[in-house]
CSV table of C-alpha atoms in Angstrom, one decimal:
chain,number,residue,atom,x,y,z
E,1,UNK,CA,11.4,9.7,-1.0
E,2,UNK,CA,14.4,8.1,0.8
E,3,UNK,CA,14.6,9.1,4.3
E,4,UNK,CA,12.1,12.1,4.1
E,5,UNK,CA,8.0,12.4,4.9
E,6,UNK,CA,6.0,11.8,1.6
E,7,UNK,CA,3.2,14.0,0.9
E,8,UNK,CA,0.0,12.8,-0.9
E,9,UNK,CA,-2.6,14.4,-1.7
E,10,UNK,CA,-5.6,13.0,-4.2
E,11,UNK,CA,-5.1,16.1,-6.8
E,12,UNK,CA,-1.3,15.2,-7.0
E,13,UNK,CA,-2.0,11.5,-7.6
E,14,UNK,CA,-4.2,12.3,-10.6
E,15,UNK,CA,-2.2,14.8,-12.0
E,16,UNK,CA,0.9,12.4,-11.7
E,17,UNK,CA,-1.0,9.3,-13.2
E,18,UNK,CA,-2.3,11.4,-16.2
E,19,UNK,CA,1.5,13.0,-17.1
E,20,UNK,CA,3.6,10.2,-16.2
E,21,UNK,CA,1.0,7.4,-16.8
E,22,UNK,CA,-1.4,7.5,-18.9
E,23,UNK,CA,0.5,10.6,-21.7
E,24,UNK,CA,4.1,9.4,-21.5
E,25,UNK,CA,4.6,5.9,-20.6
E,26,UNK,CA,1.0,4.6,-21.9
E,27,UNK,CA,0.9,6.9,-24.8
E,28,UNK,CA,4.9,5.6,-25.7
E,29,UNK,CA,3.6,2.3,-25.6
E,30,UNK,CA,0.4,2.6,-27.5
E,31,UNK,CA,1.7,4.5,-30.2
E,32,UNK,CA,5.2,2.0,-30.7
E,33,UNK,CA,3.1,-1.1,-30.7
E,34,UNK,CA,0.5,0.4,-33.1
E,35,UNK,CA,2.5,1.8,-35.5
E,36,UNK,CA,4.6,-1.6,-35.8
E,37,UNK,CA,1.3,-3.1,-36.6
E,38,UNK,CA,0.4,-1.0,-39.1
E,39,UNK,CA,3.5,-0.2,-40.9
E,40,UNK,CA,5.2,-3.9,-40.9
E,41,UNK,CA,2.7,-6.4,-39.6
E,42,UNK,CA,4.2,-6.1,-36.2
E,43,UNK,CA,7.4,-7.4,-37.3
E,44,UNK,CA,10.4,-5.2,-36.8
E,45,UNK,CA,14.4,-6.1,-35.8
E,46,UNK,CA,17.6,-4.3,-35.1
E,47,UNK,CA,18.8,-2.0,-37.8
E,48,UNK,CA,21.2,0.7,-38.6
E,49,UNK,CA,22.0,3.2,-36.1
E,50,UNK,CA,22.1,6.2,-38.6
E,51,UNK,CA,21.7,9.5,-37.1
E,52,UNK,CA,22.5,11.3,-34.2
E,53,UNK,CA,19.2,11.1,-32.5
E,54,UNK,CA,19.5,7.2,-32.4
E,55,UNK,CA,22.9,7.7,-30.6
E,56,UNK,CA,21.4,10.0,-28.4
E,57,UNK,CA,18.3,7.7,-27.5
E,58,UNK,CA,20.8,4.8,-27.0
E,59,UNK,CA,23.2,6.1,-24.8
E,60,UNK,CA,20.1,7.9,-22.9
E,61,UNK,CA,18.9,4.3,-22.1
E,62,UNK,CA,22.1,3.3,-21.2
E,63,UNK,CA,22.6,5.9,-18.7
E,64,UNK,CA,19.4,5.0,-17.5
E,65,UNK,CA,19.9,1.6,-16.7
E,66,UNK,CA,23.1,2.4,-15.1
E,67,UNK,CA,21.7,5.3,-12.6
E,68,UNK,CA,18.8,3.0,-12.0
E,69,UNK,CA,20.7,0.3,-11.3
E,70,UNK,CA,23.2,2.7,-8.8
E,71,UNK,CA,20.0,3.8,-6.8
E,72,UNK,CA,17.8,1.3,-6.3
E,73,UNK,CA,20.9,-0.4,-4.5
E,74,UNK,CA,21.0,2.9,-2.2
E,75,UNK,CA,17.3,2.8,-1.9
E,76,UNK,CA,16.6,5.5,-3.2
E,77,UNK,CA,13.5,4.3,-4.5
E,78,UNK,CA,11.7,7.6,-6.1
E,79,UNK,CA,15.0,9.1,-8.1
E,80,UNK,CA,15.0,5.3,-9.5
E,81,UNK,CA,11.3,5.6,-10.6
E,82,UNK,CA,12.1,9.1,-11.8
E,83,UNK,CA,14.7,8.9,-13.9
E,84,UNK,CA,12.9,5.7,-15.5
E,85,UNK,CA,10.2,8.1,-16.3
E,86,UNK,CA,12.8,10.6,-18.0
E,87,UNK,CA,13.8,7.9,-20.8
E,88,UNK,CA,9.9,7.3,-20.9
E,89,UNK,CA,9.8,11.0,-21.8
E,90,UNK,CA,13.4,10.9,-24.4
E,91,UNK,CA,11.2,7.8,-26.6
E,92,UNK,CA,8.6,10.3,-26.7
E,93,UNK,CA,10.8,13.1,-28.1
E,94,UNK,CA,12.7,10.5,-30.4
E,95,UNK,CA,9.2,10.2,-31.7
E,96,UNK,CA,8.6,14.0,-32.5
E,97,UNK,CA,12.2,14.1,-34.1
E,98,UNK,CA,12.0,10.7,-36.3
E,99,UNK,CA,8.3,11.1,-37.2
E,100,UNK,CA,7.6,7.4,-38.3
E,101,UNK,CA,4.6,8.5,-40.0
E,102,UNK,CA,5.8,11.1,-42.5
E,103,UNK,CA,8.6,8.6,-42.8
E,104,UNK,CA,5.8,5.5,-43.8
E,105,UNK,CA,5.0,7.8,-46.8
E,106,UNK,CA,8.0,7.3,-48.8
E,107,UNK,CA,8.8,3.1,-49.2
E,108,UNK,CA,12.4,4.6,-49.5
E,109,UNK,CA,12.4,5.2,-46.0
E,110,UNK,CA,11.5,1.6,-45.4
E,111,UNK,CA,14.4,0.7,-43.5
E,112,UNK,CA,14.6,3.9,-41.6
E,113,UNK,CA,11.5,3.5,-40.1
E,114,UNK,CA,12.2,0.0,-39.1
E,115,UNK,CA,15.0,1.0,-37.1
E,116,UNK,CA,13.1,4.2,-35.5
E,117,UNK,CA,10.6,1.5,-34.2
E,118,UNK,CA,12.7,-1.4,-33.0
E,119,UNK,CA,14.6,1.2,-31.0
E,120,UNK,CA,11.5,2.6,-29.3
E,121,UNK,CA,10.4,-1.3,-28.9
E,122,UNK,CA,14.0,-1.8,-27.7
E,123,UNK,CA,13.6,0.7,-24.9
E,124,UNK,CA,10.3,-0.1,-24.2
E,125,UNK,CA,11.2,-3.8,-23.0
E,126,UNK,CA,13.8,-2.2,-20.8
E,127,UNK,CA,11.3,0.6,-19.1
E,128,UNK,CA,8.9,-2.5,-18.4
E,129,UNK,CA,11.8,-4.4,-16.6
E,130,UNK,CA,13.1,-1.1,-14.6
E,131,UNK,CA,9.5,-0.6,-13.4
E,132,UNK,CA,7.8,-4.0,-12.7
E,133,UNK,CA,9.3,-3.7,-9.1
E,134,UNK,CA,6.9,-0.6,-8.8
E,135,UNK,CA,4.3,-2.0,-11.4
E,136,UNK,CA,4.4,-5.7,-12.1
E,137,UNK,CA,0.6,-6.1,-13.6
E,138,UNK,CA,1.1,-2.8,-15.9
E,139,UNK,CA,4.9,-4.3,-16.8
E,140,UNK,CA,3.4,-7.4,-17.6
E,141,UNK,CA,0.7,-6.3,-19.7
E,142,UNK,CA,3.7,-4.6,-22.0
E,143,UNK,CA,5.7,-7.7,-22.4
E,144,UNK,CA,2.5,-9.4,-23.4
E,145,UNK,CA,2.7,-6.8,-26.0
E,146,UNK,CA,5.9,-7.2,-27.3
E,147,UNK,CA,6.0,-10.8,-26.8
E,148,UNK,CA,8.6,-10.8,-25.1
E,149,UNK,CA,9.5,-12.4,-21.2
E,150,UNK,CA,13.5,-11.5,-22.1
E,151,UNK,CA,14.8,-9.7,-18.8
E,152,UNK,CA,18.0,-8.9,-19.7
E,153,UNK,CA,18.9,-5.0,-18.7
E,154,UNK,CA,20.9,-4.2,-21.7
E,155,UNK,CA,20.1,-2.0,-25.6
E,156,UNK,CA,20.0,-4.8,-28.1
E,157,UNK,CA,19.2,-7.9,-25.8
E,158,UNK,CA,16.5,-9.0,-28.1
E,159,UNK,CA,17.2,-8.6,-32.0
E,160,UNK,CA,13.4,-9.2,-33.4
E,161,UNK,CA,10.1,-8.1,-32.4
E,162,UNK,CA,6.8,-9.6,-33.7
E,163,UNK,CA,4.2,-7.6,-31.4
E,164,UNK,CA,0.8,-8.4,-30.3
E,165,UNK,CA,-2.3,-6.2,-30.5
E,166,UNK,CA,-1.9,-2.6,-28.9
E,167,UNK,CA,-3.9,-2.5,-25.5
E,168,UNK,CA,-3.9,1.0,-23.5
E,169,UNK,CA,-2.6,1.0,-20.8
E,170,UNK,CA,-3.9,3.6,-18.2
E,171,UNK,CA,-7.3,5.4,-18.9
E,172,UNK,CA,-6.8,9.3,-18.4
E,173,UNK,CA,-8.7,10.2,-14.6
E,174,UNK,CA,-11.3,13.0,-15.0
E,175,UNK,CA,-9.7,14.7,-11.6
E,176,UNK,CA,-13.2,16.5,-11.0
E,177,UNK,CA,-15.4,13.2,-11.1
E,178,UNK,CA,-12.5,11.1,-9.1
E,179,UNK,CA,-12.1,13.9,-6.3
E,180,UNK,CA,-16.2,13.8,-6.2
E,181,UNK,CA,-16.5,10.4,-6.2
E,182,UNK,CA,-13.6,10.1,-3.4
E,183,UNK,CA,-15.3,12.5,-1.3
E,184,UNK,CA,-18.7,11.0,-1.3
E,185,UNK,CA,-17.1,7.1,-0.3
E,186,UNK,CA,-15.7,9.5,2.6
E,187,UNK,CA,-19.2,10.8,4.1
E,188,UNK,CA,-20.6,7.7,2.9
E,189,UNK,CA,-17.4,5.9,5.6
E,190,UNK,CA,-18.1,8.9,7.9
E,191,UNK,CA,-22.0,8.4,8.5
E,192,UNK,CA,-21.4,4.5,8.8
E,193,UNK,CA,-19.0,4.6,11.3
E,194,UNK,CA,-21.3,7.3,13.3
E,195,UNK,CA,-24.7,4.7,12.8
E,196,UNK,CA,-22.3,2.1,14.1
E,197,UNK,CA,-21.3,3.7,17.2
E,198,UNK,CA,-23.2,2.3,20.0
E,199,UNK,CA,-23.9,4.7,22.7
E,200,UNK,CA,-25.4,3.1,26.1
E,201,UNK,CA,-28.4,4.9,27.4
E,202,UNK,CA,-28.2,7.3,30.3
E,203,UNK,CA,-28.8,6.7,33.5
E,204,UNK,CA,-29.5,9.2,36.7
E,205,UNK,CA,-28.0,9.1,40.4
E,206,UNK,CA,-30.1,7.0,41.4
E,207,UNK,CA,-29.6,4.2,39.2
E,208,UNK,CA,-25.8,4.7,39.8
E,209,UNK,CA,-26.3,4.7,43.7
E,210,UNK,CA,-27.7,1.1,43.5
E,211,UNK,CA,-23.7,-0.4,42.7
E,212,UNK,CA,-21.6,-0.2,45.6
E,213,UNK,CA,-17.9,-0.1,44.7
E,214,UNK,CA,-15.7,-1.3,47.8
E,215,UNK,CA,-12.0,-1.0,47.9
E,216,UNK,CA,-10.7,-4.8,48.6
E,217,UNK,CA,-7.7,-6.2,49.1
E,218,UNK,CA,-6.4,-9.6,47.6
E,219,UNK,CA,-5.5,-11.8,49.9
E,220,UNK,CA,-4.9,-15.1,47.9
E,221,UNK,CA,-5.1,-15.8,44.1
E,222,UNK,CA,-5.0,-19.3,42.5
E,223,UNK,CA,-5.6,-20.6,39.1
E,224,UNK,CA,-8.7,-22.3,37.7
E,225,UNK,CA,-7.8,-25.7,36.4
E,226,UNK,CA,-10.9,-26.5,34.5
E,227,UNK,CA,-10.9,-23.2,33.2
E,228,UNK,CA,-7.9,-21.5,31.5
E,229,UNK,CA,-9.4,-17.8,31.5
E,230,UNK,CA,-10.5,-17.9,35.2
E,231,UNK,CA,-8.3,-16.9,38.6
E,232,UNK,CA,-9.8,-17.4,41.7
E,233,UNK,CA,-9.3,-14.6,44.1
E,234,UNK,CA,-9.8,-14.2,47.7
E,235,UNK,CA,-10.5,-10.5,48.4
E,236,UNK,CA,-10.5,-8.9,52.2
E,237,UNK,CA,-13.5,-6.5,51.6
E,238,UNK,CA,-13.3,-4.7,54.8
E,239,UNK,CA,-15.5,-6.6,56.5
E,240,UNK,CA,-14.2,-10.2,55.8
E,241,UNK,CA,-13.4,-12.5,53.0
E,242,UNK,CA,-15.1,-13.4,49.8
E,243,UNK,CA,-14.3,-15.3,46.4
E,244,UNK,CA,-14.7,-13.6,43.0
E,245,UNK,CA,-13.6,-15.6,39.8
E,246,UNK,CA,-12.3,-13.5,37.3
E,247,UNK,CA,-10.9,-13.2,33.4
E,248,UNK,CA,-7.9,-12.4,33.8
E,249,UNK,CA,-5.8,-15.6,33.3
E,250,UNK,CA,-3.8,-14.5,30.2
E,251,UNK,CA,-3.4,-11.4,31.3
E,252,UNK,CA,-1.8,-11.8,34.8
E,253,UNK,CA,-0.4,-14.4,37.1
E,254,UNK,CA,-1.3,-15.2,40.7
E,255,UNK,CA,1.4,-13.7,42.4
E,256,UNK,CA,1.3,-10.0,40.2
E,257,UNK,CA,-2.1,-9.7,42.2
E,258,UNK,CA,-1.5,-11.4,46.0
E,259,UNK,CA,-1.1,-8.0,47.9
E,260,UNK,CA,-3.1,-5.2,45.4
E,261,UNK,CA,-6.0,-3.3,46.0
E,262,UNK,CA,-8.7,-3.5,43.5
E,263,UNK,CA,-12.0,-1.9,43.3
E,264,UNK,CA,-14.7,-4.9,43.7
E,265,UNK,CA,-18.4,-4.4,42.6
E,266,UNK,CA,-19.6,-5.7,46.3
E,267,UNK,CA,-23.3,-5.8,45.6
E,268,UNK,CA,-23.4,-8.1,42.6
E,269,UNK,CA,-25.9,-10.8,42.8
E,270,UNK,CA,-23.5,-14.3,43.4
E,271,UNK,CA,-23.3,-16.6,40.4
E,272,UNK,CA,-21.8,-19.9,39.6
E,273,UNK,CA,-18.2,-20.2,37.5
E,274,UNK,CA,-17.1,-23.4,36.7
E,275,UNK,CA,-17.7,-24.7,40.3
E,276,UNK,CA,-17.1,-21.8,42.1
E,277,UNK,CA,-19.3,-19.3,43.6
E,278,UNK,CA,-18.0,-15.9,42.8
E,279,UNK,CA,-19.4,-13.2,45.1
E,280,UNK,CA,-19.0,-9.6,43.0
E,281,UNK,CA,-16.9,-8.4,40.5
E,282,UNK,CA,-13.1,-6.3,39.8
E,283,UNK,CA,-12.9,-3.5,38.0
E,284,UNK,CA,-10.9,-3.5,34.9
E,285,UNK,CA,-10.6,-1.4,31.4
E,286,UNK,CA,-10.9,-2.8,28.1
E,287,UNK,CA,-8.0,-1.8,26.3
E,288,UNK,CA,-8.2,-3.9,22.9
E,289,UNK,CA,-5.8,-6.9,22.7
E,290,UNK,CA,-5.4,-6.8,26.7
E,291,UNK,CA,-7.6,-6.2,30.1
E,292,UNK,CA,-6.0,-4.1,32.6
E,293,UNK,CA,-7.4,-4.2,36.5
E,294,UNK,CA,-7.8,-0.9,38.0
E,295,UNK,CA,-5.3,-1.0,41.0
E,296,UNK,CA,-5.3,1.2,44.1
E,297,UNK,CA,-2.9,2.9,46.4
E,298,UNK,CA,-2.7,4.0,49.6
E,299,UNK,CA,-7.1,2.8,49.9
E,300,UNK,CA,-7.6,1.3,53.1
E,301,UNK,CA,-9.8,-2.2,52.3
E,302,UNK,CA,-13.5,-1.5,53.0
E,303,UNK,CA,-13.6,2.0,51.5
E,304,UNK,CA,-16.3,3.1,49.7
């Protein structure tokens, strides 16, 4: 709904595909189509607009198209949709009042019934157009019905229908078997995403007493040039200098860390990056898309 929280639930979905769906706008169509087929070959056109309830389904469209027209261009989205589904519900009605198949009895009636089912044809093409923003692959399987790719947004635009097979449209959802089957791809999701969750295995005091974690202070910080992810940082550990190469080029530039206090993993075995020998480690969090270095305040250099 414009400018307002939407609430879904799963029963409310079902129930709202099954009425509006699959028993008023499928069941509209399904019936029209057939009944064209049956009772003239699928050939029907414009005829005369006898009685009062043809009026009254004509101007209905009419008013349709107009408030459609006057809230979609506000947004308002849901009212559009809604009152689309209202003339979806008028066809139906004009259906129970005509009764094309009592009328089929009596070849007298003949031209009656022809009329009764180009209007509901009529009105059909122009529910398909109002809702192929919403539902274009539905709206497009109902053109292909009436054989028809004319757009235009006005009663009468198209004068002659010669219809294809009927083809349902929405299958009624069993809501019992679509809520069970919903909440078993749930705790099917749920115990995948706890297998995949990898834990790392404990570890006591003792194994955690064997890293020394030193407060240092960064002195100098240059870029790598044969290596765009590595800065090269001079850190005053206390007790002098030492050079740890580090991956943090896209994240930060030289000068945001000349000055800082990081926490420097000072035991760490020495190793070899792209020429230079980096003595430890910085401490940093993994944060998704970026790496942030753990800074400290006020910690003289040295501290343990």
């Amino acid at each position: 709904s414009f400018s307002q929280d939407g609430t879904f639930t799963y029963e409310n979905f079902i129930n709202k595909f099954n009425t509006d769906l699959a028993n008023t706008l499928g069941n509209l169509v399904n019936r029209s189509v057939a009944m064209t087929n049956k009772y003239f070959g699928g050939k029907v056109s414009f005829g005369e607009i006898a009685q009062e309830c043809d009026r009254e389904l004509i101007c209905e469209a009419n008013k349709t198209i107009e408030k459609y027209k006057n809230l979609m261009d506000i947004y308002h989205n849901a009212e559009a949709i809604e009152t689309v589904i209202n003339l979806a519900k008028r066809c139906n009605k004009y259906i129970d009042e005509t009764t094309p198949w009592s009328l089929a009895k009596d070849e007298a009636n003949r031209d009656r019934l022809n009329t009764v089912l180009y209007n509901l044809l009529e009105c059909i093409r122009l529910l398909s157009i109002m809702l192929s923003p919403v539902m274009p692959q539905s709206c497009d399987s109902i053109k292909a019905q009436l054989c028809t790719e004319n757009g235009e947004l006005s009663f009468g635009a198209v004068k002659e229908y010669s219809v294809a097979t009927a083809t349902p449209l929405f299958a009624r959802l069993d809501s019992e078997k679509v809520l069970a089957e919903l909440n078993a791809e749930q705790e099917a999701s749920k115990k995948e995403t706890t297998e995949n969750v990898v834990t790392s295995e404990q570890i006591g005091i003792e194994d955690f007493a064997k890293v020394e974690l030193t407060a240092a202070t960064v002195t100098a910080c240059e870029a790598v040039p044969k290596a765009k992810k590595l800065l090269k940082l001079t850190l005053n550990d206390g007790k002098g200098e030492r050079t740890v190469a580090s991956g943090i080029a896209k994240f930060y530039t030289p000068n945001e860390l000349v000055g800082k206090t990081v926490i420097l993993v000072s035991n760490l075995k020495p190793a070899k990056l792209c020429g230079i020998e980096s003595q430890g480690m910085i401490l940093a969090a993994d944060c998704g898309e970026e790496i942030k270095v753990v800074f400290l305040d006020g910690v003289p250099a040295g501290s343990k």
